[in-house]
Coordinates of N, CA and C in Angstrom, one line a residue:
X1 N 136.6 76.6 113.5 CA 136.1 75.7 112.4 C 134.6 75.6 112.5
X2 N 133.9 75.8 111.4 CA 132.3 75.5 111.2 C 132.0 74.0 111.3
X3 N 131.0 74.1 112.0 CA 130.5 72.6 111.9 C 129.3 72.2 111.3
X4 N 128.7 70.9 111.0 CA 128.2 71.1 110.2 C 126.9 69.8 110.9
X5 N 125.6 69.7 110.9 CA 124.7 68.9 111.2 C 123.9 68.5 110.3
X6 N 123.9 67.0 109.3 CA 123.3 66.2 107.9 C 122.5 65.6 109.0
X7 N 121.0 65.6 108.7 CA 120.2 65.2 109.3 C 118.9 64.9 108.4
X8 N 117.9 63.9 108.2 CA 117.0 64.2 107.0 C 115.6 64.4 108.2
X9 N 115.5 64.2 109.4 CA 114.5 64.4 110.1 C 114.6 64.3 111.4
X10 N 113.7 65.5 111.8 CA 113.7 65.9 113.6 C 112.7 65.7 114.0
X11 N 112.8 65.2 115.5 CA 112.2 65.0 116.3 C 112.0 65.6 117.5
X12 N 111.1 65.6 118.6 CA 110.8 66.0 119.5 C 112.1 65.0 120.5
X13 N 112.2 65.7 121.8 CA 112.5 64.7 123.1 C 112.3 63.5 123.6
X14 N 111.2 63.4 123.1 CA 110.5 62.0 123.4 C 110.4 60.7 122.0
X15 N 111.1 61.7 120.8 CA 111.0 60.9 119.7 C 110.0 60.6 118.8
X16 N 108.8 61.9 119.3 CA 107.9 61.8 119.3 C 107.7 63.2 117.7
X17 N 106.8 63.2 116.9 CA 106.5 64.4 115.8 C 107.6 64.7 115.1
X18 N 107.9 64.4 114.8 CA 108.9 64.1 113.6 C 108.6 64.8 112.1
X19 N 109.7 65.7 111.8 CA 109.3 66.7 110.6 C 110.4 66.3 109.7
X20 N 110.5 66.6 108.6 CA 111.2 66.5 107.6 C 112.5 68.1 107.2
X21 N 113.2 67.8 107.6 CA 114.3 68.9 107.6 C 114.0 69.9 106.5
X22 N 114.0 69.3 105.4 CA 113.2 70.1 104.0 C 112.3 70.8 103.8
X23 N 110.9 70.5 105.1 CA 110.0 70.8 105.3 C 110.6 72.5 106.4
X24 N 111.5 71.9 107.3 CA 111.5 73.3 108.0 C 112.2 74.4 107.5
X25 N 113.4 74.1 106.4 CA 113.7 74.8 105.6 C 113.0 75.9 104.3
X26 N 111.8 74.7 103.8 CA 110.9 75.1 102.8 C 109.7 75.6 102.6
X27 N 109.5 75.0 103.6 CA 107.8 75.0 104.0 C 107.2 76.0 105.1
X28 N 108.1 76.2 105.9 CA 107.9 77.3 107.4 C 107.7 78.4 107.1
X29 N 106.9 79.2 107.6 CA 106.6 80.8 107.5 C 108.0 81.3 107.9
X30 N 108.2 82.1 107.1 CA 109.6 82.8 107.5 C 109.2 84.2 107.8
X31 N 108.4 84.5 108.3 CA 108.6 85.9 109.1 C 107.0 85.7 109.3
X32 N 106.4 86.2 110.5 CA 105.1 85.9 111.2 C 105.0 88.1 111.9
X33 N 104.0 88.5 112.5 CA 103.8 89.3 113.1 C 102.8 89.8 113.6
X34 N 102.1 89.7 115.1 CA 101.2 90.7 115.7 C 101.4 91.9 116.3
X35 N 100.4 92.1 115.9 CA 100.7 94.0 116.4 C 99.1 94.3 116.4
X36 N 98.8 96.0 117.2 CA 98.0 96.4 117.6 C 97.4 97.6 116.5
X37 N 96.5 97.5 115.2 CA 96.7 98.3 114.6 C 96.1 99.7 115.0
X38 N 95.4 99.4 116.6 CA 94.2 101.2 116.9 C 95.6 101.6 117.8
X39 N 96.5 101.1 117.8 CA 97.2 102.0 119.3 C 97.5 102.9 118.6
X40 N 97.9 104.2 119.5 CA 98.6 105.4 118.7 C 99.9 105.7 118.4
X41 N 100.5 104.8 119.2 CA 102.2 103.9 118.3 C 102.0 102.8 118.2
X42 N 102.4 102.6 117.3 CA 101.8 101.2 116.6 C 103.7 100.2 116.8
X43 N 103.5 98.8 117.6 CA 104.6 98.5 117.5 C 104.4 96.8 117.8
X44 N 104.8 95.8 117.3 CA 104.8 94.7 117.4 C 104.7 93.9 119.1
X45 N 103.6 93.2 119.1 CA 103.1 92.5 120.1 C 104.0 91.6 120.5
X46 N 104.4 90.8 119.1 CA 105.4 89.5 118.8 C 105.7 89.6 117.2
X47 N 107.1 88.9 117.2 CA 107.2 88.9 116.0 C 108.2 88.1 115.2
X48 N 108.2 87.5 114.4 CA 110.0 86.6 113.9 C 110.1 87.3 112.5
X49 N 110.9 87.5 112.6 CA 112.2 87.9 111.4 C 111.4 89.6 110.6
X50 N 110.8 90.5 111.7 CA 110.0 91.4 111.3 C 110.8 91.8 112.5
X51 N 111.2 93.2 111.5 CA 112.3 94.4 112.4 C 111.5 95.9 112.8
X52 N 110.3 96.0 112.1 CA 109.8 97.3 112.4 C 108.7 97.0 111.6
X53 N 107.9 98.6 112.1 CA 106.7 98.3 111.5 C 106.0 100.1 111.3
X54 N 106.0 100.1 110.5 CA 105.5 102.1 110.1 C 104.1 101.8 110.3
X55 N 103.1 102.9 110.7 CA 101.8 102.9 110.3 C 102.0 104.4 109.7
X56 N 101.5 104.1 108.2 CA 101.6 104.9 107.1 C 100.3 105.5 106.8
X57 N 99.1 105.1 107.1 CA 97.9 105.8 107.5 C 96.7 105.1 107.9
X58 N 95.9 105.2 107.8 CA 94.3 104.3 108.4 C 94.6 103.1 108.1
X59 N 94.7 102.1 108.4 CA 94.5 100.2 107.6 C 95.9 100.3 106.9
X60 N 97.1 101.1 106.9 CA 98.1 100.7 106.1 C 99.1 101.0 106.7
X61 N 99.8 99.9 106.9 CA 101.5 99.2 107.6 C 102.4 98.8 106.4
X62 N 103.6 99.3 107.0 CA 104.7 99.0 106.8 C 105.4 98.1 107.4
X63 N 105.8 96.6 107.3 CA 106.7 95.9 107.9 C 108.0 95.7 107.3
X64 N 108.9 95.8 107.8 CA 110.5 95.2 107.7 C 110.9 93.8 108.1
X65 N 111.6 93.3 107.1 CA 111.9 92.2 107.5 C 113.3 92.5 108.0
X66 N 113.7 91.4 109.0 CA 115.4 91.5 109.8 C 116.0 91.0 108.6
X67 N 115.7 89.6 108.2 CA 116.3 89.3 107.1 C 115.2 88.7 105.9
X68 N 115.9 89.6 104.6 CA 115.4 90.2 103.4 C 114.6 88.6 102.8
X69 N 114.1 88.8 102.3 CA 113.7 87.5 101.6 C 114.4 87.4 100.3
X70 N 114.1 86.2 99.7 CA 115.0 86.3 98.3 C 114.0 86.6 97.1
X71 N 113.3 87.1 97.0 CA 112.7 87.8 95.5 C 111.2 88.4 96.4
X72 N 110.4 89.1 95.7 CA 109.5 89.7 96.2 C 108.2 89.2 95.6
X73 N 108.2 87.8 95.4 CA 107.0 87.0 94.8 C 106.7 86.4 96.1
X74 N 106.9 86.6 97.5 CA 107.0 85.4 98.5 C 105.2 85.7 99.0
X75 N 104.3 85.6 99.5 CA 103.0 85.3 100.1 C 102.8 85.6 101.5
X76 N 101.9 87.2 101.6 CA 101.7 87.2 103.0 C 100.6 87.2 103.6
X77 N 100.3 86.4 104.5 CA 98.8 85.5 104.6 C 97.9 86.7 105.8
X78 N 97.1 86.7 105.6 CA 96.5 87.4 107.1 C 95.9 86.0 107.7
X79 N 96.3 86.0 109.4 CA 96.2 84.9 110.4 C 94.7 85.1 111.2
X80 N 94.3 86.3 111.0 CA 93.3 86.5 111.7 C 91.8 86.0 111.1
X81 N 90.8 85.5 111.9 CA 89.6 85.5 111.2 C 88.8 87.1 111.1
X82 N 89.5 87.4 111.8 CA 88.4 89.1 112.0 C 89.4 90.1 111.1
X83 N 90.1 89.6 110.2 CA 91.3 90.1 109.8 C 90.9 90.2 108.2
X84 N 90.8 91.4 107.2 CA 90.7 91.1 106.0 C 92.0 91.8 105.0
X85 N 92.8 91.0 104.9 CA 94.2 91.9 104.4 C 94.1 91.6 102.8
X86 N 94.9 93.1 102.6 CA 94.9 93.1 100.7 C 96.6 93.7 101.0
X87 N 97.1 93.0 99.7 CA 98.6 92.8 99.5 C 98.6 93.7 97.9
X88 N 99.3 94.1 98.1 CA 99.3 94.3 95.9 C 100.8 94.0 96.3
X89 N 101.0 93.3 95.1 CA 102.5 93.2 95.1 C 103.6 93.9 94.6
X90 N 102.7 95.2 93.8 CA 103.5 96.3 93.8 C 104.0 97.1 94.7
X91 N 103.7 96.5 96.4 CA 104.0 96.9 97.5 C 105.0 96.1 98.2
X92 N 105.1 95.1 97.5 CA 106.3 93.8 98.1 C 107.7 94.1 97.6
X93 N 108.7 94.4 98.8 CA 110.1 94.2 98.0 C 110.6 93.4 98.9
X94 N 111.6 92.8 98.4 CA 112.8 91.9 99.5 C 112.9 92.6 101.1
X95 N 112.9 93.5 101.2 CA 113.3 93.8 102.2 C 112.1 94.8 103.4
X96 N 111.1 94.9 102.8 CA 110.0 95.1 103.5 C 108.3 95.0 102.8
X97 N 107.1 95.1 103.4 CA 106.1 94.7 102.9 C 105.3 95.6 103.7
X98 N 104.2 96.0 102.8 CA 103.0 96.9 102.9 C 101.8 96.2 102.8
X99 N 101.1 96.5 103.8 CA 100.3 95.6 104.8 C 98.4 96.4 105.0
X100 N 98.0 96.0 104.7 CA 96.6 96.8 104.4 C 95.4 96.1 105.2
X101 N 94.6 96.4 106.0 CA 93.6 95.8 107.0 C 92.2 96.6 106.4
X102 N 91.7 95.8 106.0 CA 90.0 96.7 105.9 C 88.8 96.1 106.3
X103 N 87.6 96.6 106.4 CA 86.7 96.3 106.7 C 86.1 95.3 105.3
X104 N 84.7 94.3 105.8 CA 84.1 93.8 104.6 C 83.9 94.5 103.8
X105 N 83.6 95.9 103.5 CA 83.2 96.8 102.4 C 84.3 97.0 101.5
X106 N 85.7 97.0 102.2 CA 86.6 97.5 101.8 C 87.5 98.6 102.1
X107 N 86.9 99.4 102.8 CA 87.2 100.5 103.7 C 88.4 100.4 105.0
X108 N 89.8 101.1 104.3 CA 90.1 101.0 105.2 C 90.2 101.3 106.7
X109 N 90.5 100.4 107.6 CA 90.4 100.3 109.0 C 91.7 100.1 109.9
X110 N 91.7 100.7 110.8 CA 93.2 99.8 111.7 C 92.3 98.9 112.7
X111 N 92.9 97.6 112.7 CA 92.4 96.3 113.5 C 93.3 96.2 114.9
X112 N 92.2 95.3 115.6 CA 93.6 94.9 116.6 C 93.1 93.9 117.4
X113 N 94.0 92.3 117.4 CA 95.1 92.3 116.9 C 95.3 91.9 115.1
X114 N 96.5 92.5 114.5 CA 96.8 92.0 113.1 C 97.4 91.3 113.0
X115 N 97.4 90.2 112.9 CA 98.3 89.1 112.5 C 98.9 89.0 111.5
X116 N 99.6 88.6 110.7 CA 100.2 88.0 109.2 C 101.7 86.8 109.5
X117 N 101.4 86.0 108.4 CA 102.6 85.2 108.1 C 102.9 85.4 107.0
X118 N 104.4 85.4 106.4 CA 104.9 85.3 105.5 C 105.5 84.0 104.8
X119 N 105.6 83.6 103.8 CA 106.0 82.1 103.2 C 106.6 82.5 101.5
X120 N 108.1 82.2 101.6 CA 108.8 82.0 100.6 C 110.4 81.8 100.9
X121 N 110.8 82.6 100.1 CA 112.5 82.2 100.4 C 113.2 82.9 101.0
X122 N 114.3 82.8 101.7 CA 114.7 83.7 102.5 C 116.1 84.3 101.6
X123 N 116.8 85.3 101.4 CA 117.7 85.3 100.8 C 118.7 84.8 100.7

């Protein structure tokens, strides 16, 4: 039998930082990832709910998500300050995302390290 845990806010051990359940359901990056974009296999440093990762050519990655998000409007942030990422969203689908690193000019580059978070819904 499933069980079930109605809670409207968590806390730390000590009772201490206290979040709002809604907030970690809603609000949390649902899929994060670093990776090394000059190596010559390119493969995740660390990662949550990112299954793989293609390097598709100079400054352009392929990530997978483990689990799919629910529509392909969700927001993928670049974490880095040395980091300058361009998204088109004609490259976002539920179930993976195309990842682009360039220089100030615009020129693509592979970086390292590349960070990104993702934030939307999960499916």
């Amino acid at each position: 039998m499933a069980s079930e845990l109605r809670v409207n806010t968590l806390k730390d051990a000590a009772g201490n930082n206290s979040i709002a359940t809604s907030f970690v359901a809603g609000g949390s990056a649902k899929a994060w990832c670093n990776f090394d974009g000059t190596a010559g296999s390119v493969s995740f440093s660390d990662s949550f709910n990112k299954s793989s990762i293609i390097d598709d050519a100079t400054g352009a990655f392929t990530t997978a998500f483990t689990n799919n998000m629910g529509n392909a409007t969700y927001t993928e942030l670049p974490a880095s300050s040395f980091f300058t990422g361009i998204w088109n969203s004609a490259e976002m689908t539920t179930s993976d995302c195309k990842i682009f690193t360039s220089n100030a000019s615009g020129t693509n580059v592979d970086r390292d390290p590349t960070v990104t978070a993702t934030l939307g819904d999960l499916a």
